mmCIF file of C-alpha atoms in Angstrom:
data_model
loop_
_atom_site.group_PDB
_atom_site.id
_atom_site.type_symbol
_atom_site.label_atom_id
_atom_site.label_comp_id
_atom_site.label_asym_id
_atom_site.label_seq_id
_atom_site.Cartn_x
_atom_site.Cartn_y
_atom_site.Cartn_z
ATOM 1 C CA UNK A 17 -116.026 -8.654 -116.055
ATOM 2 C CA UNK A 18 -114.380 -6.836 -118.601
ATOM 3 C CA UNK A 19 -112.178 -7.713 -121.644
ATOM 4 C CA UNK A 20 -109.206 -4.799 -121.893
ATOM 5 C CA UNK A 21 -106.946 -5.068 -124.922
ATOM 6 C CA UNK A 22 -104.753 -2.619 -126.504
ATOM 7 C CA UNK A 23 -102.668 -2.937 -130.084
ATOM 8 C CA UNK A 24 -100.095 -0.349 -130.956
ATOM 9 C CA UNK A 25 -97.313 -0.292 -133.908
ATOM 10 C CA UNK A 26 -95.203 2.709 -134.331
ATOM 11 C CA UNK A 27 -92.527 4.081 -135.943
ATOM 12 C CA UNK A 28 -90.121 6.962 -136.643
ATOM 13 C CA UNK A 29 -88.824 7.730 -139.444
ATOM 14 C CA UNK A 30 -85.375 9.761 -140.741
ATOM 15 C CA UNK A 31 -82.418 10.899 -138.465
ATOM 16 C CA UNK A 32 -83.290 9.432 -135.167
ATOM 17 C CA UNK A 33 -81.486 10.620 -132.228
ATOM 18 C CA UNK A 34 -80.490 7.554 -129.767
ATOM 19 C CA UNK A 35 -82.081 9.196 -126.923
ATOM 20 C CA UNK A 36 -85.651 9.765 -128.915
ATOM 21 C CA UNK A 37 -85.538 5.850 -130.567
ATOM 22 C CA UNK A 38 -87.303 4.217 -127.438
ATOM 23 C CA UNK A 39 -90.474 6.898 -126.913
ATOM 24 C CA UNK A 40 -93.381 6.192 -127.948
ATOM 25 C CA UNK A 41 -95.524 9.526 -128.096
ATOM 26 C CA UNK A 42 -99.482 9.300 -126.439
ATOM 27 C CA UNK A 43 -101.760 11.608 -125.642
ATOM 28 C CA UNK A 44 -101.893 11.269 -122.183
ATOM 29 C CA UNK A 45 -97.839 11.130 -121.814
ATOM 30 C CA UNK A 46 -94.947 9.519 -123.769
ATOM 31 C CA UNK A 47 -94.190 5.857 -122.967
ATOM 32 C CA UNK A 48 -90.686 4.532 -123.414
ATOM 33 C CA UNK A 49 -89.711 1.431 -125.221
ATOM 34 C CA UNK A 50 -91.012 -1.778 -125.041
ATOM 35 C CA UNK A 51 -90.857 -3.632 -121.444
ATOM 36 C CA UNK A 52 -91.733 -2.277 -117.790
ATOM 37 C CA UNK A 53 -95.357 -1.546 -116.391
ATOM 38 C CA UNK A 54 -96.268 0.432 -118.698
ATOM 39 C CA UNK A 55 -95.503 -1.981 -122.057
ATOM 40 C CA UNK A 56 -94.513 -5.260 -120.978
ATOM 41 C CA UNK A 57 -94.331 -6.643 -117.547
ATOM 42 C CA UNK A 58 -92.853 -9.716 -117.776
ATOM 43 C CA UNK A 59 -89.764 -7.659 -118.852
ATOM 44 C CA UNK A 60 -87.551 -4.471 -117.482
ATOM 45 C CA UNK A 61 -87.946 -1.158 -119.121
ATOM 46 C CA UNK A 62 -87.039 -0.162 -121.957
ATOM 47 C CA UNK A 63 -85.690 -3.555 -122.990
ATOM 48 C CA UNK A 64 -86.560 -3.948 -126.580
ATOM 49 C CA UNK A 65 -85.453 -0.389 -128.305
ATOM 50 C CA UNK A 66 -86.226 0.191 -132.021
ATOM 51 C CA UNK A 67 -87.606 2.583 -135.123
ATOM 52 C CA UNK A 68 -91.075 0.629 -135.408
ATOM 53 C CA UNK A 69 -91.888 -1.896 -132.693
ATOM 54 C CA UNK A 70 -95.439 -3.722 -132.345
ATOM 55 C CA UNK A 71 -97.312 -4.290 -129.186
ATOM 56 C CA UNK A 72 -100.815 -5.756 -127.433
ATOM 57 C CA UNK A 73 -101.572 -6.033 -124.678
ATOM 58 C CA UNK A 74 -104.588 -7.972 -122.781
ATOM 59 C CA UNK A 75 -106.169 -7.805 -119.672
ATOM 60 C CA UNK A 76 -109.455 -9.368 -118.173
ATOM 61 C CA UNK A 77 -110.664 -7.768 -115.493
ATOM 62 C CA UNK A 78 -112.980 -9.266 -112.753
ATOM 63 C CA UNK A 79 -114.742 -7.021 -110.152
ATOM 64 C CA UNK A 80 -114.756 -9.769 -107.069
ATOM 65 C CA UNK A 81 -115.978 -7.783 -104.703
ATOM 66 C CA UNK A 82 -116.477 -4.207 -102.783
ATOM 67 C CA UNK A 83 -116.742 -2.656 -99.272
ATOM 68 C CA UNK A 84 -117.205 0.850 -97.707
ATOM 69 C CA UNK A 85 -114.843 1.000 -95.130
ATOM 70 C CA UNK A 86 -114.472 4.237 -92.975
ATOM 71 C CA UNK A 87 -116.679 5.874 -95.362
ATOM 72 C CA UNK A 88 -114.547 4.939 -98.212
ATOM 73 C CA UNK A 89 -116.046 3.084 -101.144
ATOM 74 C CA UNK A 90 -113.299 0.010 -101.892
ATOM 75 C CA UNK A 91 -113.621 -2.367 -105.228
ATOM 76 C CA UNK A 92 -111.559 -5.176 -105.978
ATOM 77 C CA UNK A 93 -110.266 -6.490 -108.791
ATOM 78 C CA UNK A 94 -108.172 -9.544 -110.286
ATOM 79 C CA UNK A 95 -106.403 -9.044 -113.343
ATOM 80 C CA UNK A 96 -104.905 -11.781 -115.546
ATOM 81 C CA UNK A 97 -103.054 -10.682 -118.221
ATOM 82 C CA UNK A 98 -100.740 -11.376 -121.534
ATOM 83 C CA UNK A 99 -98.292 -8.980 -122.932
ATOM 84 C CA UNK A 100 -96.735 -9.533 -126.372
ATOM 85 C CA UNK A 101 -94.423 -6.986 -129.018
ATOM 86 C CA UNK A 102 -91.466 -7.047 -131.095
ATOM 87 C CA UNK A 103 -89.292 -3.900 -132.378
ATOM 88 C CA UNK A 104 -87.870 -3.643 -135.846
ATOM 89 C CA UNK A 105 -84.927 -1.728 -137.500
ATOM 90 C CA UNK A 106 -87.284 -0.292 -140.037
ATOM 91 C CA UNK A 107 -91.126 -0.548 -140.750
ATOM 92 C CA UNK A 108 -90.170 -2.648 -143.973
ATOM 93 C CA UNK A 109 -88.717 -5.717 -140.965
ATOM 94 C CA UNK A 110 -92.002 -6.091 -139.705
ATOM 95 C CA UNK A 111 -92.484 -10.038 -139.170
ATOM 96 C CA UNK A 112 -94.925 -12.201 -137.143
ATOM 97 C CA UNK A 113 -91.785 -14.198 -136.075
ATOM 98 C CA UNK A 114 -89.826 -13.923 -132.853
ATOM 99 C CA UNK A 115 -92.245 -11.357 -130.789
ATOM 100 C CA UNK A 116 -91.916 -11.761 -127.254
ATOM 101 C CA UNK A 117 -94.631 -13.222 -124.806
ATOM 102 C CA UNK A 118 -95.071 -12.710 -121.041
ATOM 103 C CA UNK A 119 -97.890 -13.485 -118.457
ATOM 104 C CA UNK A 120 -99.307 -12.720 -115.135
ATOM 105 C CA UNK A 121 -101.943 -11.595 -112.342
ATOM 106 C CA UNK A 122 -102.427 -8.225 -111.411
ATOM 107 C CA UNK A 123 -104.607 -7.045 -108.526
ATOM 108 C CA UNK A 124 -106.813 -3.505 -108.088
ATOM 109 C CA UNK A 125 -107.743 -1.372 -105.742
ATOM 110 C CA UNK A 126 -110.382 1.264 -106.901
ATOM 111 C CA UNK A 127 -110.860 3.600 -104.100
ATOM 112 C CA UNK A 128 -114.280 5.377 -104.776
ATOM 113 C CA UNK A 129 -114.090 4.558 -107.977
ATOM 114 C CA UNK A 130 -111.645 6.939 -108.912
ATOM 115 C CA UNK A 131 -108.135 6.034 -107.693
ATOM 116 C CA UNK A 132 -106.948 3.002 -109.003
ATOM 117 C CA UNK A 133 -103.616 1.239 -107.070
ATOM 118 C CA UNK A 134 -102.332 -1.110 -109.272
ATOM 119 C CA UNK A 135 -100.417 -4.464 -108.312
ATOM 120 C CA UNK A 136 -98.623 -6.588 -111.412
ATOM 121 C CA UNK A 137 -96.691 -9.617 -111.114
ATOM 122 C CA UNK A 138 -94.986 -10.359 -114.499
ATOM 123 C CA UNK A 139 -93.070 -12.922 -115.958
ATOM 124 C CA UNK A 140 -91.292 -13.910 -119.063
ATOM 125 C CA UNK A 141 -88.625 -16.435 -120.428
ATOM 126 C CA UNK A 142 -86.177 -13.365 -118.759
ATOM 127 C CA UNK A 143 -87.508 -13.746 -115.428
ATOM 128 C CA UNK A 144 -90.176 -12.154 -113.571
ATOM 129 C CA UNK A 145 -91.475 -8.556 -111.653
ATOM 130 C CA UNK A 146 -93.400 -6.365 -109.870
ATOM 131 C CA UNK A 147 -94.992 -3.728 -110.044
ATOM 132 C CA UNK A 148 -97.199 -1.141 -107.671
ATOM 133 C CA UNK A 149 -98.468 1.846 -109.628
ATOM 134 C CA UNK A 150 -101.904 3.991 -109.725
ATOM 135 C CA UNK A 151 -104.056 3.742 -112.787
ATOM 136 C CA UNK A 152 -104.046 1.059 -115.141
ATOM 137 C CA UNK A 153 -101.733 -0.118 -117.226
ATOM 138 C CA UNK A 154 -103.861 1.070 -120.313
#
């Protein structure tokens, strides 16, 4: 059983060109802005666009079980999870007030230990999605 979490705020400052105002640069790739697998589930990409935006995410996630199947080591894992964040116009707007909240179950497929297939269902006061990607989310 383990307890995932992930808490992010970041901004850009200056002369922001409208196609740079929704990436969010990591070291292992740039993310867009805030909603879709890789921010928050419950909502489509890119929905929330802004110079600073907050996010965290959490995730527990329970090994249930685990096979070898034509030589093939197979673990599987359920994955409840919260996703909340709010963008600002400028790091001086940052509030506690109005961030945005979605929920849901994701499901994982380690495939000897090193693939991960990823299954999210996500939803929000928007609606709801989802998603099939490898690796986690975070």
């Amino acid at each position: 059983l383990i307890l995932a979490e992930r808490v992010i705020y970041a901004m850009q400052f200056g002369d922001v060109p409208f196609y740079s105002a929704p990436i969010f640069p990591f070291t292992d790739g740039d993310i867009t802005g805030l909603g879709g697998f890789n921010t928050m589930r419950g909502f489509v990409t890119d929905r929330f666009v802004g110079d600073a935006a907050a996010l965290v995410n959490g995730e527990l996630r329970w090994n249930f079980g685990e096979t070898t199947l034509w030589g093939q080591h197979l673990r599987f894992m359920l994955v409840p999870f919260v996703d909340t964040g709010r963008v600002f116009n400028s790091v001086s707007d940052t509030t506690f007030d109005n961030w945005k909240l979605d929920g849901g179950i994701g499901f994982r497929l380690a495939w000897n230990l090193s693939t991960i297939i990823s299954f999210d269902y996500g939803r929000s006061g928007e609606g709801s999605l989802f998603y099939m990607e490898v690796g986690h989310q975070f």
